């Protein structure tokens, strides 16, 4: 097989693998937006099934807000306002159910958008 054909096949496989890792607006909301001000990380991380294979997810950030307010970030409304956030982070490598601790703070957020909808939580803090 020539080098160009091999690169084409590799590019297609890489592109398809990216699709399997992407998420949509509904998934983003389920994973990151909450109206609860007091999260029990052990419960919510298990209830929402945050697993990658047979391993518990290391970290997840929850945003206390409405979906509309978070969606406005993708509409060109660069909000400098902070969101109330809670990080749930895994404290050991146990198999599910895994122990988690929480850390709460107010901070700005960055998200990746598609068609004016947030689909991926990028980071806390300013870019």
JSON list of C-alpha atoms in Angstrom, two decimals:
[
{"chain": "A", "resi": 1, "resn": "UNK", "atom": "CA", "xyz": [0.00, 0.00, 0.00]},
{"chain": "A", "resi": 2, "resn": "UNK", "atom": "CA", "xyz": [1.44, 3.39, -0.92]},
{"chain": "A", "resi": 3, "resn": "UNK", "atom": "CA", "xyz": [2.11, 6.05, 1.72]},
{"chain": "A", "resi": 4, "resn": "UNK", "atom": "CA", "xyz": [-0.74, 8.32, 0.55]},
{"chain": "A", "resi": 5, "resn": "UNK", "atom": "CA", "xyz": [-3.31, 5.53, 0.80]},
{"chain": "A", "resi": 6, "resn": "UNK", "atom": "CA", "xyz": [-2.05, 4.58, 4.24]},
{"chain": "A", "resi": 7, "resn": "UNK", "atom": "CA", "xyz": [-2.33, 8.20, 5.40]},
{"chain": "A", "resi": 8, "resn": "UNK", "atom": "CA", "xyz": [-5.87, 8.42, 4.03]},
{"chain": "A", "resi": 9, "resn": "UNK", "atom": "CA", "xyz": [-6.94, 5.25, 5.85]},
{"chain": "A", "resi": 10, "resn": "UNK", "atom": "CA", "xyz": [-5.30, 6.48, 9.06]},
{"chain": "A", "resi": 11, "resn": "UNK", "atom": "CA", "xyz": [-7.04, 9.86, 8.73]},
{"chain": "A", "resi": 12, "resn": "UNK", "atom": "CA", "xyz": [-10.45, 8.23, 8.27]},
{"chain": "A", "resi": 13, "resn": "UNK", "atom": "CA", "xyz": [-9.95, 5.97, 11.29]},
{"chain": "A", "resi": 14, "resn": "UNK", "atom": "CA", "xyz": [-8.78, 8.91, 13.39]},
{"chain": "A", "resi": 15, "resn": "UNK", "atom": "CA", "xyz": [-11.78, 10.97, 12.31]},
{"chain": "A", "resi": 16, "resn": "UNK", "atom": "CA", "xyz": [-14.22, 8.20, 13.18]},
{"chain": "A", "resi": 17, "resn": "UNK", "atom": "CA", "xyz": [-12.62, 7.64, 16.58]},
{"chain": "A", "resi": 18, "resn": "UNK", "atom": "CA", "xyz": [-13.11, 11.34, 17.33]},
{"chain": "A", "resi": 19, "resn": "UNK", "atom": "CA", "xyz": [-16.83, 10.99, 16.63]},
{"chain": "A", "resi": 20, "resn": "UNK", "atom": "CA", "xyz": [-17.16, 8.28, 19.25]},
{"chain": "A", "resi": 21, "resn": "UNK", "atom": "CA", "xyz": [-15.58, 10.58, 21.85]},
{"chain": "A", "resi": 22, "resn": "UNK", "atom": "CA", "xyz": [-17.73, 13.59, 21.08]},
{"chain": "A", "resi": 23, "resn": "UNK", "atom": "CA", "xyz": [-20.83, 14.48, 22.99]},
{"chain": "A", "resi": 24, "resn": "UNK", "atom": "CA", "xyz": [-23.90, 16.57, 22.31]},
{"chain": "A", "resi": 25, "resn": "UNK", "atom": "CA", "xyz": [-25.81, 19.31, 24.15]},
{"chain": "A", "resi": 26, "resn": "UNK", "atom": "CA", "xyz": [-28.04, 16.85, 26.01]},
{"chain": "A", "resi": 27, "resn": "UNK", "atom": "CA", "xyz": [-25.03, 14.88, 27.23]},
{"chain": "A", "resi": 28, "resn": "UNK", "atom": "CA", "xyz": [-23.27, 18.10, 28.26]},
{"chain": "A", "resi": 29, "resn": "UNK", "atom": "CA", "xyz": [-26.29, 19.12, 30.34]},
{"chain": "A", "resi": 30, "resn": "UNK", "atom": "CA", "xyz": [-26.49, 15.72, 32.04]},
{"chain": "A", "resi": 31, "resn": "UNK", "atom": "CA", "xyz": [-22.77, 15.70, 32.82]},
{"chain": "A", "resi": 32, "resn": "UNK", "atom": "CA", "xyz": [-22.23, 19.29, 33.89]},
{"chain": "A", "resi": 33, "resn": "UNK", "atom": "CA", "xyz": [-25.33, 21.40, 34.63]},
{"chain": "A", "resi": 34, "resn": "UNK", "atom": "CA", "xyz": [-27.20, 21.08, 37.90]},
{"chain": "A", "resi": 35, "resn": "UNK", "atom": "CA", "xyz": [-29.69, 23.05, 39.96]},
{"chain": "A", "resi": 36, "resn": "UNK", "atom": "CA", "xyz": [-28.58, 21.38, 43.21]},
{"chain": "A", "resi": 37, "resn": "UNK", "atom": "CA", "xyz": [-26.39, 23.52, 45.43]},
{"chain": "A", "resi": 38, "resn": "UNK", "atom": "CA", "xyz": [-25.10, 20.70, 47.60]},
{"chain": "A", "resi": 39, "resn": "UNK", "atom": "CA", "xyz": [-23.72, 17.79, 45.60]},
{"chain": "A", "resi": 40, "resn": "UNK", "atom": "CA", "xyz": [-22.84, 14.46, 47.17]},
{"chain": "A", "resi": 41, "resn": "UNK", "atom": "CA", "xyz": [-20.03, 13.50, 44.79]},
{"chain": "A", "resi": 42, "resn": "UNK", "atom": "CA", "xyz": [-20.04, 9.82, 45.77]},
{"chain": "A", "resi": 43, "resn": "UNK", "atom": "CA", "xyz": [-23.73, 9.56, 44.90]},
{"chain": "A", "resi": 44, "resn": "UNK", "atom": "CA", "xyz": [-23.90, 11.76, 41.79]},
{"chain": "A", "resi": 45, "resn": "UNK", "atom": "CA", "xyz": [-20.80, 10.30, 40.14]},
{"chain": "A", "resi": 46, "resn": "UNK", "atom": "CA", "xyz": [-22.17, 6.79, 40.59]},
{"chain": "A", "resi": 47, "resn": "UNK", "atom": "CA", "xyz": [-25.79, 7.69, 39.68]},
{"chain": "A", "resi": 48, "resn": "UNK", "atom": "CA", "xyz": [-24.77, 9.43, 36.46]},
{"chain": "A", "resi": 49, "resn": "UNK", "atom": "CA", "xyz": [-22.52, 6.47, 35.58]},
{"chain": "A", "resi": 50, "resn": "UNK", "atom": "CA", "xyz": [-19.28, 8.35, 35.07]},
{"chain": "A", "resi": 51, "resn": "UNK", "atom": "CA", "xyz": [-17.22, 5.39, 33.93]},
{"chain": "A", "resi": 52, "resn": "UNK", "atom": "CA", "xyz": [-14.62, 5.06, 31.22]},
{"chain": "A", "resi": 53, "resn": "UNK", "atom": "CA", "xyz": [-14.48, 1.35, 30.51]},
{"chain": "A", "resi": 54, "resn": "UNK", "atom": "CA", "xyz": [-14.41, -0.27, 33.94]},
{"chain": "A", "resi": 55, "resn": "UNK", "atom": "CA", "xyz": [-12.72, 2.74, 35.60]},
{"chain": "A", "resi": 56, "resn": "UNK", "atom": "CA", "xyz": [-14.39, 5.61, 37.41]},
{"chain": "A", "resi": 57, "resn": "UNK", "atom": "CA", "xyz": [-13.90, 9.05, 35.88]},
{"chain": "A", "resi": 58, "resn": "UNK", "atom": "CA", "xyz": [-11.10, 10.96, 37.65]},
{"chain": "A", "resi": 59, "resn": "UNK", "atom": "CA", "xyz": [-12.74, 14.41, 37.66]},
{"chain": "A", "resi": 60, "resn": "UNK", "atom": "CA", "xyz": [-16.01, 16.05, 36.70]},
{"chain": "A", "resi": 61, "resn": "UNK", "atom": "CA", "xyz": [-17.05, 19.68, 37.10]},
{"chain": "A", "resi": 62, "resn": "UNK", "atom": "CA", "xyz": [-20.67, 20.59, 37.85]},
{"chain": "A", "resi": 63, "resn": "UNK", "atom": "CA", "xyz": [-22.05, 24.04, 37.03]},
{"chain": "A", "resi": 64, "resn": "UNK", "atom": "CA", "xyz": [-24.85, 25.48, 39.19]},
{"chain": "A", "resi": 65, "resn": "UNK", "atom": "CA", "xyz": [-26.86, 27.28, 36.55]},
{"chain": "A", "resi": 66, "resn": "UNK", "atom": "CA", "xyz": [-29.65, 27.04, 34.05]},
{"chain": "A", "resi": 67, "resn": "UNK", "atom": "CA", "xyz": [-29.07, 25.50, 30.65]},
{"chain": "A", "resi": 68, "resn": "UNK", "atom": "CA", "xyz": [-29.94, 28.83, 28.98]},
{"chain": "A", "resi": 69, "resn": "UNK", "atom": "CA", "xyz": [-27.28, 30.74, 30.93]},
{"chain": "A", "resi": 70, "resn": "UNK", "atom": "CA", "xyz": [-24.57, 28.24, 30.03]},
{"chain": "A", "resi": 71, "resn": "UNK", "atom": "CA", "xyz": [-25.75, 28.15, 26.41]},
{"chain": "A", "resi": 72, "resn": "UNK", "atom": "CA", "xyz": [-25.35, 31.95, 26.19]},
{"chain": "A", "resi": 73, "resn": "UNK", "atom": "CA", "xyz": [-21.57, 31.45, 26.33]},
{"chain": "A", "resi": 74, "resn": "UNK", "atom": "CA", "xyz": [-21.80, 30.05, 22.79]},
{"chain": "A", "resi": 75, "resn": "UNK", "atom": "CA", "xyz": [-23.94, 32.90, 21.46]},
{"chain": "A", "resi": 76, "resn": "UNK", "atom": "CA", "xyz": [-21.19, 35.46, 21.47]},
{"chain": "A", "resi": 77, "resn": "UNK", "atom": "CA", "xyz": [-22.19, 36.74, 24.90]},
{"chain": "A", "resi": 78, "resn": "UNK", "atom": "CA", "xyz": [-18.78, 36.61, 26.52]},
{"chain": "A", "resi": 79, "resn": "UNK", "atom": "CA", "xyz": [-19.79, 36.45, 30.12]},
{"chain": "A", "resi": 80, "resn": "UNK", "atom": "CA", "xyz": [-17.21, 37.59, 32.59]},
{"chain": "A", "resi": 81, "resn": "UNK", "atom": "CA", "xyz": [-19.48, 36.45, 35.38]},
{"chain": "A", "resi": 82, "resn": "UNK", "atom": "CA", "xyz": [-18.38, 33.56, 37.48]},
{"chain": "A", "resi": 83, "resn": "UNK", "atom": "CA", "xyz": [-20.38, 30.39, 37.88]},
{"chain": "A", "resi": 84, "resn": "UNK", "atom": "CA", "xyz": [-20.71, 28.46, 41.11]},
{"chain": "A", "resi": 85, "resn": "UNK", "atom": "CA", "xyz": [-18.82, 25.21, 40.41]},
{"chain": "A", "resi": 86, "resn": "UNK", "atom": "CA", "xyz": [-18.19, 21.93, 42.18]},
{"chain": "A", "resi": 87, "resn": "UNK", "atom": "CA", "xyz": [-15.42, 19.55, 41.17]},
{"chain": "A", "resi": 88, "resn": "UNK", "atom": "CA", "xyz": [-15.85, 15.91, 42.09]},
{"chain": "A", "resi": 89, "resn": "UNK", "atom": "CA", "xyz": [-12.46, 14.20, 42.04]},
{"chain": "A", "resi": 90, "resn": "UNK", "atom": "CA", "xyz": [-11.66, 10.55, 42.60]},
{"chain": "A", "resi": 91, "resn": "UNK", "atom": "CA", "xyz": [-9.54, 9.90, 45.69]},
{"chain": "A", "resi": 92, "resn": "UNK", "atom": "CA", "xyz": [-8.31, 6.38, 44.86]},
{"chain": "A", "resi": 93, "resn": "UNK", "atom": "CA", "xyz": [-8.09, 3.85, 42.04]},
{"chain": "A", "resi": 94, "resn": "UNK", "atom": "CA", "xyz": [-10.76, 1.52, 43.41]},
{"chain": "A", "resi": 95, "resn": "UNK", "atom": "CA", "xyz": [-13.23, -0.16, 41.09]},
{"chain": "A", "resi": 96, "resn": "UNK", "atom": "CA", "xyz": [-16.78, 1.21, 41.09]},
{"chain": "A", "resi": 97, "resn": "UNK", "atom": "CA", "xyz": [-18.22, 2.54, 43.28]},
{"chain": "A", "resi": 98, "resn": "UNK", "atom": "CA", "xyz": [-15.22, 4.87, 43.70]},
{"chain": "A", "resi": 99, "resn": "UNK", "atom": "CA", "xyz": [-14.70, 7.38, 46.51]},
{"chain": "A", "resi": 100, "resn": "UNK", "atom": "CA", "xyz": [-14.89, 11.07, 45.56]},
{"chain": "A", "resi": 101, "resn": "UNK", "atom": "CA", "xyz": [-14.24, 14.38, 47.26]},
{"chain": "A", "resi": 102, "resn": "UNK", "atom": "CA", "xyz": [-15.70, 17.72, 46.33]},
{"chain": "A", "resi": 103, "resn": "UNK", "atom": "CA", "xyz": [-14.21, 21.16, 45.92]},
{"chain": "A", "resi": 104, "resn": "UNK", "atom": "CA", "xyz": [-16.45, 24.18, 45.32]},
{"chain": "A", "resi": 105, "resn": "UNK", "atom": "CA", "xyz": [-15.54, 27.61, 44.00]},
{"chain": "A", "resi": 106, "resn": "UNK", "atom": "CA", "xyz": [-16.80, 30.49, 41.89]},
{"chain": "A", "resi": 107, "resn": "UNK", "atom": "CA", "xyz": [-14.98, 30.82, 38.58]},
{"chain": "A", "resi": 108, "resn": "UNK", "atom": "CA", "xyz": [-15.45, 31.55, 34.89]},
{"chain": "A", "resi": 109, "resn": "UNK", "atom": "CA", "xyz": [-15.61, 28.59, 32.51]},
{"chain": "A", "resi": 110, "resn": "UNK", "atom": "CA", "xyz": [-14.60, 27.73, 28.96]},
{"chain": "A", "resi": 111, "resn": "UNK", "atom": "CA", "xyz": [-16.66, 25.36, 26.83]},
{"chain": "A", "resi": 112, "resn": "UNK", "atom": "CA", "xyz": [-16.38, 24.03, 23.28]},
{"chain": "A", "resi": 113, "resn": "UNK", "atom": "CA", "xyz": [-19.44, 24.82, 21.19]},
{"chain": "A", "resi": 114, "resn": "UNK", "atom": "CA", "xyz": [-21.05, 23.37, 18.09]},
{"chain": "A", "resi": 115, "resn": "UNK", "atom": "CA", "xyz": [-23.93, 25.18, 16.40]},
{"chain": "A", "resi": 116, "resn": "UNK", "atom": "CA", "xyz": [-24.14, 27.61, 19.35]},
{"chain": "A", "resi": 117, "resn": "UNK", "atom": "CA", "xyz": [-24.53, 24.77, 21.88]},
{"chain": "A", "resi": 118, "resn": "UNK", "atom": "CA", "xyz": [-21.96, 23.76, 24.50]},
{"chain": "A", "resi": 119, "resn": "UNK", "atom": "CA", "xyz": [-20.79, 20.19, 23.91]},
{"chain": "A", "resi": 120, "resn": "UNK", "atom": "CA", "xyz": [-17.58, 19.93, 25.93]},
{"chain": "A", "resi": 121, "resn": "UNK", "atom": "CA", "xyz": [-16.41, 21.42, 29.23]},
{"chain": "A", "resi": 122, "resn": "UNK", "atom": "CA", "xyz": [-12.89, 22.70, 28.55]},
{"chain": "A", "resi": 123, "resn": "UNK", "atom": "CA", "xyz": [-11.69, 24.29, 31.77]},
{"chain": "A", "resi": 124, "resn": "UNK", "atom": "CA", "xyz": [-12.25, 26.61, 34.67]},
{"chain": "A", "resi": 125, "resn": "UNK", "atom": "CA", "xyz": [-10.59, 30.00, 34.71]},
{"chain": "A", "resi": 126, "resn": "UNK", "atom": "CA", "xyz": [-9.70, 32.44, 32.00]},
{"chain": "A", "resi": 127, "resn": "UNK", "atom": "CA", "xyz": [-8.02, 31.28, 28.80]}
]
